[in-house]
Amino acid sequence: MTLERASLCAFRKTAMALATSSMHAAIPTRAVRGSTPAVTHARSTRARTRVFARASVSASGDDEIDALNAAFAIKDSVRFARGNGGLPVALLTHKNGCTSTVYLFGACVTSWTQKSGDEVLYVRPDAAFDKTKPIGGGAPLCFPQFGPGAMQQHGFARNCDWEVIGSSADVNPDDPEPAVMLALKPNDFTRSMWDEPFEATYEVTLRREKLKMELCVKNTSKDKPIDFTAALHTYIEVTDCANSGVFARGLMGKTYLDKNIDPINPPPRVQDHKDVFFGLELCDRIYLETDPETLLYVGSGAAVAVENTAGWTDTVVWNPHLTMKECYKNFCCIESAAVGKPVVVQPGKVWRGETNLSVIDV
Ligand code: TA6
């Protein structure tokens, strides 16, 4: 289970260093912290102790981080700090040494490191951390629109500050599974693009061998359905995408919409080879009604499994090729998506999209 580390950027090193320091020694260990989420969804059946403590986190500057830690930190498992550009991040640390970094801006997971310290995700060198644009890398959330359309590209979720509403770590000290839960409710910015009654939650859980990301969207109206498209736009680091050892597997026989041919009205094609390669040209494909698991062979003897465990129906495969000359060789995106047919959520109901990432030897 070895990924290449050659292209670790300074930001990741910073995040890892933050994750391994101990800023919150005085904060007592609690299994679950925060409010009961308004959006109900399936949770682990393991015994957890609930603590319904909630602090105001509206303070600014370092007070904001202190307030987040006071309300939601769990010793050795979950804490908050300032990441790149001074943006607040949740830092998850598993007892086995895996870590993850989640920016509250965009609810964007930017890092998932293995026990070995190897990074799985990729952040583009042109990524901005000043809220002028979405964070370009990690696993940005596209919601309530995938791609271009009536609202801004890929929707507003990746351009909003999400609120922390909970954190948890299982009671079993050998397998703490640290998690943070974020929420997004309509505000003037979102209503200006999509005036629909919704509440979204997003839970990131650092499991023993997996990174779980779960988006829930509740229709809060009493009488009208809502519909949307969405994706988890996961950037995965590879050794060199032009290398024949880098490819996506698991899509054979599936119909895809080829945005490389026409980004506005992409024609349907059928995947007639067992693998998708990236060396020759831009790859921008929406694979429809895919199987739950797609593997990305990263070229180092490992593959990343992107497992759509609930909700997601489609898989987007993207590599920008020469449109991003400076970095396209270093990553491929395998995206859990609901694009082919918009998701329709009936009044009072919740849609849940869950993705699990894991690294496997091949
Ligand atoms: O998911 C693939 C895609 O929709 C591509 O068409 C590509 O342009 C892209 O996402 C990246 O979008 P962004 O707005 O993040 O630069």
XYZ file of C-alpha atoms and ligand atoms in Angstrom:
378
model
C 0.000 0.000 0.000
C 2.482 2.554 -1.164
C 1.629 5.791 -2.906
C 4.160 8.135 -4.391
C 5.079 11.056 -2.184
C 7.286 12.965 -4.582
C 4.781 15.718 -5.249
C 3.677 16.434 -1.706
C 3.170 20.156 -1.624
C 4.069 22.485 1.204
C 0.438 22.855 2.147
C 0.095 19.158 2.832
C 3.164 19.103 4.974
C 1.710 21.979 6.958
C -1.553 20.156 7.381
C 0.194 17.006 8.520
C 2.296 18.910 10.998
C -0.795 20.552 12.414
C -2.464 17.194 12.694
C 0.318 15.707 14.744
C 0.844 18.523 17.228
C -1.217 18.525 20.426
C -2.947 21.843 20.937
C -5.924 20.685 22.881
C -4.554 18.504 25.660
C -6.935 19.992 28.214
C -10.057 19.098 26.238
C -11.746 16.000 27.635
C -12.350 13.001 25.396
C -15.949 12.751 24.297
C -17.423 10.263 21.955
C -19.861 12.540 20.149
C -20.055 16.302 20.368
C -22.455 18.764 18.856
C -26.076 19.177 18.046
C -28.467 16.597 16.686
C -28.305 17.045 12.925
C -31.497 18.283 11.336
C -30.799 15.956 8.434
C -31.237 12.422 9.641
C -29.214 9.687 8.035
C -27.882 6.224 8.711
C -25.123 6.109 11.303
C -22.786 3.533 12.713
C -24.503 1.032 14.984
C -21.545 1.026 17.355
C -22.224 2.264 20.846
C -21.543 5.961 21.118
C -22.015 8.329 23.984
C -23.836 11.451 22.939
C -23.059 14.817 24.424
C -25.321 17.597 23.284
C -23.017 20.507 23.971
C -23.100 23.370 21.533
C -21.128 26.564 21.672
C -21.468 29.678 19.613
C -18.799 29.653 16.942
C -19.534 33.045 15.502
C -16.400 34.630 16.909
C -13.695 35.805 14.515
C -9.898 35.474 14.449
C -8.346 32.885 16.713
C -11.402 33.091 18.935
C -13.218 31.241 16.195
C -10.782 28.331 16.344
C -10.820 28.333 20.145
C -14.609 28.216 20.108
C -14.624 25.368 17.612
C -12.159 23.412 19.715
C -14.115 24.106 22.894
C -17.296 22.851 21.288
C -16.144 20.010 19.078
C -12.559 18.880 19.703
C -12.063 15.287 20.825
C -8.663 14.549 22.278
C -6.271 12.878 19.840
C -9.052 12.516 17.258
C -10.647 15.795 16.142
C -9.449 19.352 16.401
C -9.591 22.657 14.572
C -6.832 24.933 13.348
C -6.056 27.429 10.624
C -5.042 25.893 7.331
C -3.711 27.481 4.196
C -4.687 31.129 3.767
C -5.772 31.158 7.415
C -8.977 29.276 6.575
C -10.413 27.115 9.379
C -9.889 23.382 9.030
C -11.009 20.288 10.900
C -8.137 17.878 11.454
C -8.966 14.220 11.960
C -6.374 11.823 13.317
C -6.894 8.078 13.567
C -5.030 6.176 16.228
C -3.336 4.185 13.456
C -1.665 7.334 12.100
C -3.995 8.193 9.193
C -5.052 11.834 9.019
C -7.505 13.968 7.093
C -7.966 17.712 6.654
C -11.368 19.248 5.948
C -11.757 22.936 5.064
C -14.969 24.479 6.356
C -14.945 26.635 3.210
C -16.599 24.392 0.654
C -16.628 21.441 3.081
C -13.593 20.419 1.096
C -11.475 17.450 2.160
C -7.988 18.381 0.964
C -5.886 15.639 2.498
C -6.071 11.990 3.426
C -2.783 10.489 4.503
C -2.071 6.822 5.075
C -0.321 5.292 8.089
C 2.892 5.573 6.059
C 2.360 9.310 5.670
C 1.594 8.973 1.949
C -0.980 11.397 0.603
C -3.862 10.008 -1.462
C -5.549 13.206 -2.621
C -4.180 15.943 -4.846
C -4.399 19.714 -4.515
C -3.674 21.690 -7.664
C -0.779 24.161 -7.552
C -3.185 26.910 -8.658
C -5.587 26.215 -5.787
C -6.696 29.394 -4.037
C -7.294 29.503 -0.296
C -8.781 32.983 -0.135
C -12.422 32.246 -1.009
C -12.101 34.001 -4.380
C -12.800 30.644 -5.996
C -13.455 27.089 -4.860
C -10.527 25.122 -3.472
C -9.056 23.394 -6.521
C -8.252 19.952 -5.276
C -8.964 17.327 -2.671
C -12.640 16.443 -2.882
C -14.735 19.524 -3.668
C -18.502 19.120 -3.359
C -20.525 19.970 -6.457
C -24.085 20.813 -5.394
C -26.846 21.577 -6.365
C -25.577 21.572 -9.939
C -22.839 19.566 -11.589
C -20.960 21.404 -14.350
C -22.098 24.578 -16.058
C -25.772 25.571 -16.108
C -28.270 27.970 -14.604
C -26.017 28.758 -11.651
C -22.255 28.994 -11.198
C -20.130 26.041 -12.393
C -20.609 23.010 -10.099
C -23.095 24.870 -7.871
C -22.550 26.911 -4.749
C -21.674 24.320 -2.087
C -17.947 24.558 -2.760
C -18.129 28.369 -2.451
C -19.863 28.516 0.926
C -18.652 28.433 4.509
C -20.146 25.346 6.116
C -21.033 25.294 9.810
C -19.613 22.668 12.150
C -22.490 20.899 13.873
C -20.857 17.841 15.366
C -17.852 15.623 15.846
C -17.488 12.069 16.993
C -15.038 9.300 17.731
C -16.087 5.807 18.616
C -15.702 4.725 22.191
C -13.448 1.816 21.286
C -10.003 3.324 21.864
C -8.353 1.014 19.327
C -10.610 2.171 16.533
C -11.668 5.744 17.175
C -13.069 6.571 13.701
C -12.907 10.341 14.155
C -15.557 12.283 12.270
C -16.691 15.839 11.735
C -20.146 16.876 10.576
C -20.808 20.109 8.718
C -24.046 21.760 7.631
C -25.228 24.197 4.996
C -28.577 25.977 5.018
C -29.955 28.430 2.473
C -28.662 31.997 2.740
C -28.895 35.064 0.502
C -25.973 33.869 -1.611
C -27.437 30.404 -2.231
C -31.003 31.712 -2.691
C -29.786 34.081 -5.385
C -28.916 30.983 -7.420
C -31.272 28.304 -6.166
C -34.231 29.363 -4.090
C -35.226 25.928 -2.867
C -36.011 24.574 0.621
C -33.059 22.414 1.612
C -30.647 21.584 4.384
C -27.425 19.743 3.680
C -25.060 17.932 6.003
C -21.693 16.513 5.175
C -19.901 14.024 7.391
C -16.278 13.038 6.906
C -15.155 9.955 8.821
C -11.611 8.695 9.068
C -12.115 4.968 9.257
C -9.367 2.450 9.940
C -8.642 1.776 6.258
C -11.112 4.087 4.536
C -12.122 7.674 4.179
C -15.883 8.000 4.264
C -17.618 11.100 2.882
C -21.362 11.360 3.218
C -23.552 14.131 1.828
C -27.179 14.312 2.935
C -29.708 16.703 1.443
C -33.075 17.188 3.087
C -36.064 18.737 1.349
C -37.420 20.941 4.135
C -40.605 21.903 2.318
C -43.978 20.408 3.203
C -45.396 20.223 -0.254
C -43.000 20.419 -3.171
C -40.235 18.165 -4.438
C -36.761 19.537 -5.102
C -34.275 18.294 -7.663
C -30.554 18.750 -8.188
C -27.420 17.234 -9.621
C -24.289 16.697 -7.522
C -20.842 15.147 -7.366
C -17.911 14.553 -5.102
C -15.136 15.780 -7.387
C -12.259 13.732 -5.952
C -8.724 14.531 -7.136
C -6.416 11.540 -6.678
C -2.647 11.820 -6.921
C -0.962 9.591 -9.519
C 2.689 9.036 -10.436
C 2.303 10.241 -14.039
C -0.981 9.973 -15.865
C 0.801 9.543 -19.196
C 2.289 6.325 -17.827
C 0.464 3.169 -18.958
C 0.380 2.035 -15.331
C -2.116 4.796 -14.564
C -5.687 3.977 -15.563
C -9.242 3.668 -14.297
C -10.842 0.227 -14.161
C -14.402 -0.868 -13.510
C -16.237 1.000 -16.269
C -16.162 -1.557 -19.090
C -19.453 -1.691 -21.015
C -20.807 1.471 -19.427
C -22.289 4.289 -21.481
C -20.588 7.629 -21.039
C -21.243 11.181 -22.174
C -18.078 12.428 -23.826
C -17.545 16.080 -22.911
C -14.252 16.068 -24.784
C -16.218 15.887 -28.037
C -18.900 18.409 -27.048
C -18.977 19.859 -23.517
C -22.501 21.261 -23.932
C -24.229 18.339 -25.649
C -21.859 15.448 -25.012
C -22.618 12.477 -27.254
C -23.058 9.031 -25.685
C -20.298 6.454 -26.203
C -19.743 2.960 -24.819
C -16.588 2.044 -22.894
C -15.246 -0.811 -24.997
C -11.917 -1.311 -23.264
C -11.549 -2.578 -19.736
C -9.393 0.400 -18.765
C -9.495 4.158 -19.274
C -6.076 5.713 -20.015
C -5.095 9.352 -19.768
C -1.885 9.949 -21.748
C -3.199 11.057 -25.134
C -5.941 13.625 -24.738
C -8.305 15.362 -22.374
C -10.618 12.912 -20.636
C -13.918 14.377 -19.456
C -16.544 11.665 -19.295
C -19.766 11.151 -17.381
C -20.194 7.387 -17.029
C -23.855 6.594 -16.433
C -25.323 4.037 -14.026
C -21.967 2.712 -12.976
C -21.113 -0.170 -10.674
C -20.409 0.809 -7.066
C -16.625 0.603 -7.348
C -14.162 2.246 -9.721
C -10.439 1.676 -9.264
C -7.778 4.210 -10.149
C -4.396 2.562 -10.608
C -1.962 5.252 -9.533
C 1.155 3.766 -11.115
C 3.079 2.772 -8.023
C 1.691 -0.675 -7.328
C -1.381 0.705 -5.597
C -4.897 1.609 -6.647
C -7.435 3.853 -5.012
C -10.903 2.337 -4.833
C -13.711 4.878 -5.124
C -16.741 3.111 -3.767
C -20.154 4.683 -4.169
C -21.902 3.092 -1.219
C -25.189 5.022 -1.329
C -27.016 7.490 -3.527
C -24.529 8.152 -6.284
C -25.544 6.641 -9.605
C -22.803 7.819 -11.969
C -19.025 8.227 -12.129
C -17.197 11.128 -13.750
C -13.649 10.564 -14.947
C -11.625 13.691 -15.624
C -8.063 14.483 -16.528
C -7.488 17.931 -18.068
C -4.478 16.905 -20.177
C -2.737 19.919 -21.782
C -5.414 22.353 -20.615
C -3.511 22.188 -17.311
C 0.008 21.689 -18.562
C 1.698 22.297 -15.243
C -0.103 19.627 -13.237
C -2.255 17.310 -15.340
C 0.199 14.437 -15.078
C -0.057 14.410 -11.309
C -3.740 13.611 -10.792
C -6.917 12.083 -12.142
C -10.405 12.747 -10.843
C -12.763 9.862 -10.154
C -16.002 11.507 -9.123
C -19.007 10.018 -7.399
C -21.875 11.664 -9.239
C -25.616 11.977 -9.664
C -25.787 13.714 -13.015
C -27.427 11.549 -15.685
C -30.813 11.858 -14.000
C -31.308 14.647 -11.463
C -31.951 13.523 -7.896
C -35.538 14.207 -6.858
C -36.228 14.551 -3.131
C -39.810 14.540 -1.930
C -41.018 16.917 0.838
C -39.530 16.053 4.210
C -37.290 13.335 2.750
C -33.508 13.012 2.700
C -31.184 11.959 -0.088
C -27.909 10.421 1.014
C -24.790 10.060 -1.122
C -21.923 8.138 0.432
C -18.440 7.513 -0.897
C -15.710 5.392 0.666
C -12.121 5.663 -0.523
C -9.572 2.981 0.172
C -6.079 2.150 -1.014
C -5.354 -1.369 -2.210
C -2.263 -3.212 -3.383
C -2.459 -4.365 -6.991
O -15.741 17.009 -13.411
C -15.097 17.368 -14.567
C -15.359 18.828 -14.821
O -16.731 19.050 -14.886
C -14.631 19.224 -16.098
O -15.495 19.533 -17.144
C -13.711 20.327 -15.687
O -13.755 21.484 -16.371
C -13.867 20.399 -14.257
O -14.861 19.608 -13.753
C -13.122 21.253 -13.322
O -13.976 22.263 -12.995
P -13.531 23.462 -12.092
O -14.671 24.407 -12.121
O -13.281 22.909 -10.723
O -12.272 23.991 -12.696
